[in-house]
Amino acid sequence: MRSNWLAVLVVTMLAVVALTEFRTPYLPVALWLASIVAIFSINAGSSAKSREEKKQKVEAEPQEAVNPGLIAGVRAGLAVLDTPVFILDQNASVLFENTAAERAFGTLPVGSHISGRLRSPGLLDVIRETIATGTPNQVEHSERLPSERVFIVRIAPADMPQAAGAPFYILSFRDISDLRRIDRMRSDFVANASHELRTPLASLRGFIETMQGPAKEDPKARERFLGIMLDQATRMSRLVDDLMSLSRLELRANIAPDQKVDLVPLLGHVRDSLLPLASDLDVAINLHMPEGPVEITGDRDELVQVFQNLVENACKYGQDGKTVDVFLRAETGQQVEVSVLDKGPGIPAEHVPRLTERFYRVSVADSRSKKGTGLGLAIVKHILTRHRARLIIRSEIDVGTDFTVRF
Ligand code: ADP
């Protein structure tokens, strides 16, 4: 710009000299004007051109590349992690994906944009924000296919020495699906337990109020109500006992039992303890045992609880079959097995996989009328898991049910 004014000054001085020399002023003035216009138009063009050139230069300047040596080291570390991790560049393109990420999201070609597989707008927003600001971010992200999974996704710039090349970003996924499932199970469990306790409590309150009011002077009604109240209170204490058993078992879930237990006398004890119930229900419990002891590693009291629950259920729900058979098999080279068989009505196939869930019952009314809490098989399952044993349930409608424990 400054050179323009210098040219104008020179041209003006020449024009002044010309004016003094020429007789008519028109030619020098016209020449002066033409020169001024020429100076400015040439300069305007050249400055636009230089701006354009400058801009092009900026655009053409290649983006700083990520230092490949640095990436190699980081990749080696991330490859062995069992949580999905990606390395992204400044354009959110994938530079590396570990095996866990391939397993979770499929293979993304190097250089492809992360949105090629992860399309959630919330997730892409935090990635964009971190790339723009350099501050770490995290967001919850869920995937529906192939199965429902929930992740906490974190994006953070890699902490690198200065002048080590372009920045790159670590996108990592923490799978919290199991935590969510356990949370949901816990809250369902608390809701179910409260519901189970609320029913007998409401009935107790109802009877107490009736006895304080309308039935105050009616000794016969009082007698009947007291009987029902005792039943309800007993039901509540059964439920509390089962809940306590479950919670004790949960506390010990990871401690493997270490006693040597002979199953022959143990099953004999279980039968003896259930004889009063069996005779009330008119059911015969038959034991089929091999010769000699059958020892396994376990916890005696817990195993008693397992077989008591199974034989009691067989007597209660298979009452119509009149007999319950308990087989203990311990063939050499085979796993020890205990089967509890009844000849009752059987369990419809759709219920079988869910029987060990807490409070799951084929018929709530039937279970209640048989003094059930819906927790018996859940307790069995817990104890067997601690014993590294399996529960196999086979049932056929109108033929009977077989609960087999395989140690
Ligand atoms: P409950 O306290 O109700 O007996 P369980 O957990 O022991 O709870 O059993 C769950 C459900 O499984 C029972 O309510 C019943 O519907 C079914 N069940 C268990 N054992 C048998 C069996 N031998 N025959 C038929 N149904 C059974």
Short mmCIF file of C-alpha atoms and ligand atoms in Angstrom, two decimals:
data_model
loop_
_atom_site.label_atom_id
_atom_site.label_comp_id
_atom_site.label_asym_id
_atom_site.label_seq_id
_atom_site.Cartn_x
_atom_site.Cartn_y
_atom_site.Cartn_z
CA MET A 1 0.00 0.00 0.00
CA ARG A 2 2.85 2.31 0.89
CA SER A 3 4.45 1.80 -2.61
CA ASN A 4 1.14 3.02 -4.18
CA TRP A 5 1.45 6.41 -2.54
CA LEU A 6 5.10 6.72 -3.59
CA ALA A 7 4.10 6.12 -7.22
CA VAL A 8 1.26 8.66 -6.88
CA LEU A 9 3.75 11.23 -5.55
CA VAL A 10 6.19 10.64 -8.41
CA VAL A 11 3.40 10.79 -11.02
CA THR A 12 2.00 14.01 -9.45
CA MET A 13 5.44 15.68 -9.46
CA LEU A 14 5.93 14.77 -13.13
CA ALA A 15 2.46 16.13 -13.89
CA VAL A 16 3.30 19.45 -12.12
CA VAL A 17 6.52 19.71 -14.18
CA ALA A 18 4.58 18.90 -17.36
CA LEU A 19 1.99 21.56 -16.53
CA THR A 20 4.70 24.21 -16.37
CA GLU A 21 6.18 23.00 -19.69
CA PHE A 22 2.98 22.43 -21.72
CA ARG A 23 0.84 25.27 -22.91
CA THR A 24 -2.47 23.49 -22.43
CA PRO A 25 -3.12 21.78 -19.06
CA TYR A 26 -5.45 19.07 -20.52
CA LEU A 27 -2.84 16.58 -21.66
CA PRO A 28 -0.76 16.52 -18.41
CA VAL A 29 -3.95 16.33 -16.24
CA ALA A 30 -5.35 13.52 -18.41
CA LEU A 31 -2.04 11.65 -18.25
CA TRP A 32 -1.87 12.19 -14.45
CA LEU A 33 -5.40 10.83 -13.96
CA ALA A 34 -4.71 7.80 -16.20
CA SER A 35 -1.52 7.03 -14.25
CA ILE A 36 -3.31 7.24 -10.88
CA VAL A 37 -6.09 4.90 -12.08
CA ALA A 38 -3.50 2.48 -13.49
CA ILE A 39 -1.47 2.43 -10.26
CA PHE A 40 -4.49 1.62 -8.10
CA SER A 41 -6.08 -0.94 -10.40
CA ILE A 42 -2.79 -2.85 -10.85
CA ASN A 43 -2.23 -2.86 -7.12
CA ALA A 44 -5.79 -3.95 -6.27
CA GLY A 45 -5.42 -6.91 -8.63
CA SER A 46 -2.07 -7.94 -7.30
CA SER A 47 -3.13 -7.69 -3.64
CA ALA A 48 -6.22 -9.86 -4.35
CA LYS A 49 -3.94 -12.33 -6.08
CA SER A 50 -1.50 -12.36 -3.19
CA ARG A 51 -4.35 -12.90 -0.72
CA GLU A 52 -5.59 -15.79 -2.83
CA GLU A 53 -2.09 -17.22 -3.02
CA LYS A 54 -1.68 -16.89 0.71
CA LYS A 55 -5.00 -18.65 1.29
CA GLN A 56 -4.11 -21.41 -1.09
CA LYS A 57 -0.82 -21.80 0.66
CA VAL A 58 -2.63 -22.27 3.99
CA GLU A 59 -5.05 -24.76 2.51
CA ALA A 60 -2.42 -26.66 0.65
CA GLU A 61 -0.26 -26.93 3.75
CA PRO A 62 -0.56 -30.62 4.64
CA GLN A 63 -2.10 -31.35 8.08
CA GLU A 64 0.48 -32.32 10.60
CA ALA A 65 0.74 -36.11 10.60
CA VAL A 66 0.54 -38.32 13.67
CA ASN A 67 3.98 -39.61 14.58
CA PRO A 68 3.93 -43.31 13.51
CA GLY A 69 6.67 -44.29 15.98
CA LEU A 70 4.64 -42.94 18.87
CA ILE A 71 1.48 -44.76 17.70
CA ALA A 72 3.35 -48.07 17.44
CA GLY A 73 4.22 -48.00 21.14
CA VAL A 74 0.70 -47.05 22.19
CA ARG A 75 -0.82 -49.72 19.90
CA ALA A 76 1.28 -52.47 21.43
CA GLY A 77 -0.06 -51.54 24.86
CA LEU A 78 -3.69 -51.21 23.81
CA ALA A 79 -3.72 -54.40 21.70
CA VAL A 80 -3.56 -56.63 24.79
CA LEU A 81 -6.41 -54.92 26.68
CA ASP A 82 -9.67 -56.82 26.83
CA THR A 83 -11.75 -53.62 26.68
CA PRO A 84 -12.52 -52.08 23.27
CA VAL A 85 -10.17 -49.19 22.40
CA PHE A 86 -9.66 -47.08 19.26
CA ILE A 87 -6.96 -44.55 18.39
CA LEU A 88 -8.36 -41.62 16.41
CA ASP A 89 -6.64 -38.78 14.61
CA GLN A 90 -7.73 -35.09 14.50
CA ASN A 91 -10.39 -35.91 11.90
CA ALA A 92 -11.89 -38.68 14.08
CA SER A 93 -10.57 -41.26 11.61
CA VAL A 94 -9.48 -44.62 12.96
CA LEU A 95 -5.71 -45.11 13.21
CA PHE A 96 -5.94 -48.32 15.22
CA GLU A 97 -8.56 -50.63 16.73
CA ASN A 98 -7.71 -53.38 19.24
CA THR A 99 -9.03 -56.96 19.07
CA ALA A 100 -11.63 -56.32 21.78
CA ALA A 101 -13.02 -53.42 19.70
CA GLU A 102 -13.08 -55.62 16.57
CA ARG A 103 -15.02 -58.22 18.53
CA ALA A 104 -17.48 -55.65 19.85
CA PHE A 105 -17.98 -53.42 16.79
CA GLY A 106 -16.53 -55.30 13.80
CA THR A 107 -13.41 -54.36 11.82
CA LEU A 108 -13.10 -50.71 10.77
CA PRO A 109 -10.54 -50.09 8.00
CA VAL A 110 -7.67 -47.81 9.05
CA GLY A 111 -8.41 -44.27 7.86
CA SER A 112 -12.19 -44.67 7.93
CA HIS A 113 -14.21 -42.21 9.99
CA ILE A 114 -15.43 -43.52 13.36
CA SER A 115 -19.01 -42.64 12.37
CA GLY A 116 -18.77 -45.51 9.85
CA ARG A 117 -19.66 -47.83 12.72
CA LEU A 118 -20.65 -45.68 15.71
CA ARG A 119 -23.44 -43.39 14.60
CA SER A 120 -24.85 -42.21 17.92
CA PRO A 121 -25.05 -38.37 17.69
CA GLY A 122 -24.25 -37.98 21.42
CA LEU A 123 -21.09 -40.04 21.08
CA LEU A 124 -19.95 -38.22 17.92
CA ASP A 125 -20.57 -34.87 19.65
CA VAL A 126 -18.25 -35.66 22.55
CA ILE A 127 -15.57 -36.92 20.16
CA ARG A 128 -15.83 -33.67 18.18
CA GLU A 129 -15.71 -31.60 21.37
CA THR A 130 -12.61 -33.33 22.70
CA ILE A 131 -10.81 -32.94 19.38
CA ALA A 132 -11.71 -29.23 19.34
CA THR A 133 -10.91 -28.44 22.99
CA GLY A 134 -8.38 -31.09 23.99
CA THR A 135 -10.30 -31.91 27.17
CA PRO A 136 -11.38 -35.51 27.97
CA ASN A 137 -15.08 -36.38 27.81
CA GLN A 138 -17.29 -39.34 28.54
CA VAL A 139 -20.78 -40.42 27.60
CA GLU A 140 -23.07 -43.42 28.03
CA HIS A 141 -23.65 -45.37 24.84
CA SER A 142 -25.85 -48.40 24.23
CA GLU A 143 -25.82 -50.97 21.46
CA ARG A 144 -28.87 -53.07 20.64
CA LEU A 145 -27.32 -55.60 18.25
CA PRO A 146 -26.16 -58.34 18.40
CA SER A 147 -27.19 -58.04 22.05
CA GLU A 148 -28.24 -55.23 24.37
CA ARG A 149 -25.06 -53.68 25.84
CA VAL A 150 -24.36 -50.46 27.72
CA PHE A 151 -20.94 -48.78 27.67
CA ILE A 152 -19.33 -45.79 29.33
CA VAL A 153 -17.33 -44.32 26.47
CA ARG A 154 -14.36 -42.08 27.22
CA ILE A 155 -12.42 -39.97 24.75
CA ALA A 156 -9.19 -38.29 25.77
CA PRO A 157 -6.19 -36.83 23.94
CA ALA A 158 -3.04 -38.93 24.32
CA ASP A 159 -0.61 -37.33 26.73
CA MET A 160 2.42 -36.76 24.50
CA PRO A 161 5.68 -34.82 24.71
CA GLN A 162 5.55 -31.46 22.90
CA ALA A 163 6.57 -31.40 19.22
CA ALA A 164 5.92 -35.13 18.94
CA GLY A 165 3.65 -34.70 15.91
CA ALA A 166 -0.09 -34.18 15.58
CA PRO A 167 -2.24 -35.09 18.60
CA PHE A 168 -4.18 -38.33 18.63
CA TYR A 169 -7.04 -39.51 20.78
CA ILE A 170 -7.88 -42.66 22.73
CA LEU A 171 -11.53 -43.76 22.54
CA SER A 172 -12.20 -46.47 25.13
CA PHE A 173 -15.34 -48.44 26.05
CA ARG A 174 -16.19 -49.79 29.54
CA ASP A 175 -18.95 -52.40 29.37
CA ILE A 176 -21.38 -51.79 32.24
CA SER A 177 -24.15 -54.11 30.97
CA ASP A 178 -23.58 -56.62 33.80
CA LEU A 179 -23.64 -53.88 36.44
CA ARG A 180 -26.91 -52.58 35.00
CA ARG A 181 -28.41 -56.08 34.96
CA ILE A 182 -27.38 -56.68 38.60
CA ASP A 183 -28.82 -53.28 39.58
CA ARG A 184 -32.10 -54.16 37.90
CA MET A 185 -32.15 -57.59 39.55
CA ARG A 186 -31.51 -56.06 42.96
CA SER A 187 -34.27 -53.54 42.64
CA ASP A 188 -36.67 -56.24 41.32
CA PHE A 189 -35.66 -58.40 44.25
CA VAL A 190 -36.31 -55.69 46.84
CA ALA A 191 -39.67 -54.93 45.18
CA ASN A 192 -40.62 -58.63 45.19
CA ALA A 193 -39.48 -59.20 48.78
CA SER A 194 -41.41 -56.15 50.02
CA HIS A 195 -44.46 -57.26 48.10
CA GLU A 196 -44.26 -60.78 49.59
CA LEU A 197 -43.99 -59.36 53.11
CA ARG A 198 -46.64 -56.72 52.60
CA THR A 199 -49.41 -59.23 51.85
CA PRO A 200 -49.26 -61.16 55.17
CA LEU A 201 -48.63 -57.91 57.05
CA ALA A 202 -51.77 -56.32 55.57
CA SER A 203 -53.76 -59.41 56.46
CA LEU A 204 -52.40 -59.37 60.07
CA ARG A 205 -53.37 -55.71 60.45
CA GLY A 206 -56.81 -56.41 59.06
CA PHE A 207 -57.45 -59.17 61.59
CA ILE A 208 -56.11 -57.14 64.51
CA GLU A 209 -58.45 -54.26 63.59
CA THR A 210 -61.41 -56.65 63.26
CA MET A 211 -60.64 -58.15 66.65
CA GLN A 212 -60.42 -54.72 68.22
CA GLY A 213 -63.72 -53.68 66.64
CA PRO A 214 -66.56 -55.80 65.25
CA ALA A 215 -65.30 -59.16 66.60
CA LYS A 216 -64.38 -57.79 70.03
CA GLU A 217 -66.97 -59.80 71.90
CA ASP A 218 -67.00 -62.85 69.58
CA PRO A 219 -64.74 -65.57 71.09
CA LYS A 220 -65.40 -68.04 68.23
CA ALA A 221 -64.38 -65.53 65.51
CA ARG A 222 -61.37 -64.50 67.61
CA GLU A 223 -60.21 -68.10 67.80
CA ARG A 224 -60.45 -68.50 64.01
CA PHE A 225 -58.72 -65.19 63.31
CA LEU A 226 -55.87 -66.02 65.68
CA GLY A 227 -55.27 -69.25 63.74
CA ILE A 228 -55.07 -67.31 60.44
CA MET A 229 -52.81 -64.71 62.04
CA LEU A 230 -50.44 -67.43 63.23
CA ASP A 231 -50.30 -68.81 59.67
CA GLN A 232 -49.49 -65.36 58.25
CA ALA A 233 -46.84 -64.67 60.87
CA THR A 234 -45.27 -68.10 60.17
CA ARG A 235 -45.27 -67.33 56.46
CA MET A 236 -43.47 -64.06 57.14
CA SER A 237 -40.82 -65.72 59.25
CA ARG A 238 -40.30 -68.42 56.56
CA LEU A 239 -39.77 -65.67 54.05
CA VAL A 240 -37.35 -63.79 56.29
CA ASP A 241 -35.44 -67.05 56.98
CA ASP A 242 -35.11 -67.72 53.24
CA LEU A 243 -34.01 -64.14 52.56
CA MET A 244 -31.38 -64.43 55.28
CA SER A 245 -30.17 -67.74 53.81
CA LEU A 246 -29.82 -66.14 50.40
CA SER A 247 -27.94 -63.15 51.73
CA ARG A 248 -25.55 -65.38 53.76
CA LEU A 249 -24.93 -67.47 50.65
CA GLU A 250 -24.20 -64.38 48.58
CA LEU A 251 -21.58 -63.29 51.10
CA ARG A 252 -19.83 -66.65 50.81
CA ALA A 253 -20.35 -67.10 47.06
CA ASN A 254 -16.63 -66.99 46.26
CA ILE A 255 -15.38 -69.20 49.09
CA ALA A 256 -15.27 -72.81 47.90
CA PRO A 257 -16.47 -75.32 50.55
CA ASP A 258 -13.78 -77.67 51.88
CA GLN A 259 -15.42 -80.33 54.11
CA LYS A 260 -15.49 -84.01 53.16
CA VAL A 261 -19.16 -85.00 53.13
CA ASP A 262 -20.56 -88.53 52.76
CA LEU A 263 -23.80 -88.24 50.78
CA VAL A 264 -25.24 -91.58 51.96
CA PRO A 265 -25.98 -90.62 55.60
CA LEU A 266 -26.76 -87.06 54.50
CA LEU A 267 -29.60 -88.19 52.21
CA GLY A 268 -30.82 -90.57 54.93
CA HIS A 269 -31.02 -87.59 57.32
CA VAL A 270 -32.92 -85.53 54.73
CA ARG A 271 -35.50 -88.29 54.28
CA ASP A 272 -35.95 -88.71 58.05
CA SER A 273 -36.50 -84.99 58.56
CA LEU A 274 -39.18 -84.95 55.85
CA LEU A 275 -41.06 -88.10 56.94
CA PRO A 276 -43.72 -86.15 58.91
CA LEU A 277 -44.50 -83.94 55.88
CA ALA A 278 -44.47 -86.95 53.52
CA SER A 279 -46.87 -88.90 55.70
CA ASP A 280 -49.19 -85.84 55.93
CA LEU A 281 -49.21 -85.73 52.13
CA ASP A 282 -49.42 -89.53 51.82
CA VAL A 283 -46.18 -89.75 49.86
CA ALA A 284 -43.46 -92.42 50.23
CA ILE A 285 -39.81 -91.32 49.94
CA ASN A 286 -37.63 -94.17 48.54
CA LEU A 287 -33.84 -93.95 48.72
CA HIS A 288 -31.70 -95.81 46.14
CA MET A 289 -28.10 -95.80 47.37
CA PRO A 290 -24.93 -97.60 46.25
CA GLU A 291 -22.96 -99.78 48.66
CA GLY A 292 -20.44 -97.93 50.78
CA PRO A 293 -19.82 -94.22 51.32
CA VAL A 294 -19.93 -91.57 48.55
CA GLU A 295 -17.72 -88.69 49.58
CA ILE A 296 -17.61 -85.30 47.95
CA THR A 297 -16.09 -81.94 48.96
CA GLY A 298 -18.81 -79.62 50.19
CA ASP A 299 -20.59 -77.91 53.06
CA ARG A 300 -22.76 -80.40 54.97
CA ASP A 301 -25.45 -77.96 56.18
CA GLU A 302 -25.80 -76.37 52.75
CA LEU A 303 -26.12 -79.75 51.03
CA VAL A 304 -28.79 -80.77 53.54
CA GLN A 305 -30.66 -77.59 52.58
CA VAL A 306 -30.37 -78.40 48.84
CA PHE A 307 -31.80 -81.92 49.14
CA GLN A 308 -34.40 -80.89 51.71
CA ASN A 309 -35.71 -78.26 49.29
CA LEU A 310 -35.73 -80.67 46.33
CA VAL A 311 -37.35 -83.59 48.20
CA GLU A 312 -39.86 -81.27 49.90
CA ASN A 313 -40.85 -79.79 46.51
CA ALA A 314 -41.16 -83.30 45.04
CA CYS A 315 -43.48 -84.29 47.91
CA LYS A 316 -45.55 -81.08 47.73
CA TYR A 317 -45.86 -80.56 43.98
CA GLY A 318 -45.68 -84.27 43.02
CA GLN A 319 -48.06 -85.31 45.77
CA ASP A 320 -50.45 -86.99 43.28
CA GLY A 321 -47.72 -89.44 42.22
CA LYS A 322 -47.58 -90.84 45.77
CA THR A 323 -43.87 -91.73 45.55
CA VAL A 324 -40.65 -89.75 45.48
CA ASP A 325 -37.46 -91.59 44.46
CA VAL A 326 -33.99 -90.38 45.39
CA PHE A 327 -31.11 -91.96 43.42
CA LEU A 328 -27.46 -91.54 44.36
CA ARG A 329 -25.11 -92.60 41.55
CA ALA A 330 -21.35 -92.80 41.96
CA GLU A 331 -19.96 -94.88 39.11
CA THR A 332 -16.19 -94.96 38.71
CA GLY A 333 -14.93 -92.40 36.22
CA GLN A 334 -18.31 -90.61 36.25
CA GLN A 335 -19.46 -87.53 38.15
CA VAL A 336 -21.44 -88.14 41.34
CA GLU A 337 -25.16 -87.51 40.76
CA VAL A 338 -28.19 -87.22 43.00
CA SER A 339 -31.62 -87.34 41.31
CA VAL A 340 -34.92 -86.51 42.97
CA LEU A 341 -37.84 -87.87 40.94
CA ASP A 342 -41.56 -87.48 41.44
CA LYS A 343 -44.53 -88.76 39.48
CA GLY A 344 -46.49 -85.52 39.76
CA PRO A 345 -48.17 -83.36 37.10
CA GLY A 346 -44.84 -82.10 35.65
CA ILE A 347 -43.80 -78.54 34.78
CA PRO A 348 -44.67 -76.90 31.40
CA ALA A 349 -41.44 -76.53 29.39
CA GLU A 350 -41.61 -72.71 29.18
CA HIS A 351 -41.28 -72.41 32.98
CA VAL A 352 -38.32 -74.78 33.40
CA PRO A 353 -35.47 -72.34 32.52
CA ARG A 354 -36.79 -69.74 35.00
CA LEU A 355 -37.51 -71.93 38.03
CA THR A 356 -34.31 -70.96 39.85
CA GLU A 357 -35.04 -67.21 39.64
CA ARG A 358 -36.00 -65.63 42.94
CA PHE A 359 -39.77 -65.57 43.49
CA TYR A 360 -40.44 -67.38 40.22
CA ARG A 361 -43.34 -69.80 40.60
CA VAL A 362 -45.39 -71.74 38.07
CA SER A 363 -48.50 -70.84 40.06
CA VAL A 364 -48.30 -68.29 42.88
CA ALA A 365 -51.55 -69.51 44.44
CA ASP A 366 -50.42 -73.17 44.34
CA SER A 367 -47.03 -72.25 45.90
CA ARG A 368 -48.69 -70.20 48.68
CA SER A 369 -51.19 -72.92 49.48
CA LYS A 370 -48.20 -75.28 49.86
CA LYS A 371 -46.38 -72.84 52.18
CA GLY A 372 -43.87 -71.92 49.46
CA THR A 373 -41.88 -68.68 49.40
CA GLY A 374 -40.63 -68.89 45.79
CA LEU A 375 -37.04 -68.82 47.04
CA GLY A 376 -36.33 -72.57 47.53
CA LEU A 377 -34.82 -73.28 44.10
CA ALA A 378 -32.96 -69.93 44.07
CA ILE A 379 -31.25 -71.04 47.30
CA VAL A 380 -30.52 -74.47 45.73
CA LYS A 381 -28.95 -72.80 42.69
CA HIS A 382 -26.78 -70.51 44.87
CA ILE A 383 -25.48 -73.37 46.98
CA LEU A 384 -24.73 -75.51 43.93
CA THR A 385 -22.88 -72.66 42.22
CA ARG A 386 -20.67 -72.37 45.32
CA HIS A 387 -20.11 -76.13 45.10
CA ARG A 388 -19.30 -75.89 41.35
CA ALA A 389 -22.16 -78.35 40.81
CA ARG A 390 -24.97 -78.25 38.20
CA LEU A 391 -28.72 -78.54 38.54
CA ILE A 392 -30.42 -80.32 35.63
CA ILE A 393 -34.22 -80.14 35.47
CA ARG A 394 -36.19 -82.51 33.24
CA SER A 395 -39.96 -82.60 33.35
CA GLU A 396 -42.73 -84.23 31.36
CA ILE A 397 -46.38 -83.27 31.72
CA ASP A 398 -48.44 -85.99 33.43
CA VAL A 399 -45.32 -88.15 33.87
CA GLY A 400 -43.26 -86.33 36.50
CA THR A 401 -40.20 -84.24 37.23
CA ASP A 402 -36.53 -85.05 37.73
CA PHE A 403 -34.18 -82.63 39.54
CA THR A 404 -30.62 -83.93 39.17
CA VAL A 405 -27.58 -82.47 40.93
CA ARG A 406 -24.29 -83.29 39.18
CA PHE A 407 -21.14 -82.74 41.28
P1 ADP B 1 -41.67 -72.52 46.32
O1 ADP B 1 -41.34 -71.95 47.63
O2 ADP B 1 -42.78 -71.82 45.62
O3 ADP B 1 -41.80 -74.00 46.34
P2 ADP B 1 -39.29 -73.02 44.79
O4 ADP B 1 -38.24 -72.07 44.36
O5 ADP B 1 -38.88 -74.16 45.63
O6 ADP B 1 -40.39 -72.12 45.43
O7 ADP B 1 -39.98 -73.58 43.48
C1 ADP B 1 -40.39 -72.69 42.47
C2 ADP B 1 -41.56 -73.26 41.70
O8 ADP B 1 -41.14 -74.40 40.94
C3 ADP B 1 -42.67 -73.77 42.57
O9 ADP B 1 -43.53 -72.72 42.94
C4 ADP B 1 -43.36 -74.75 41.65
O10 ADP B 1 -44.24 -74.06 40.80
C5 ADP B 1 -42.21 -75.30 40.81
N1 ADP B 1 -41.72 -76.64 41.25
C6 ADP B 1 -40.65 -76.89 42.01
N2 ADP B 1 -40.47 -78.21 42.18
C7 ADP B 1 -41.47 -78.82 41.48
C8 ADP B 1 -41.83 -80.18 41.26
N3 ADP B 1 -41.15 -81.20 41.79
N4 ADP B 1 -42.90 -80.41 40.48
C9 ADP B 1 -43.61 -79.40 39.93
N5 ADP B 1 -43.31 -78.10 40.11
C10 ADP B 1 -42.27 -77.82 40.89
#
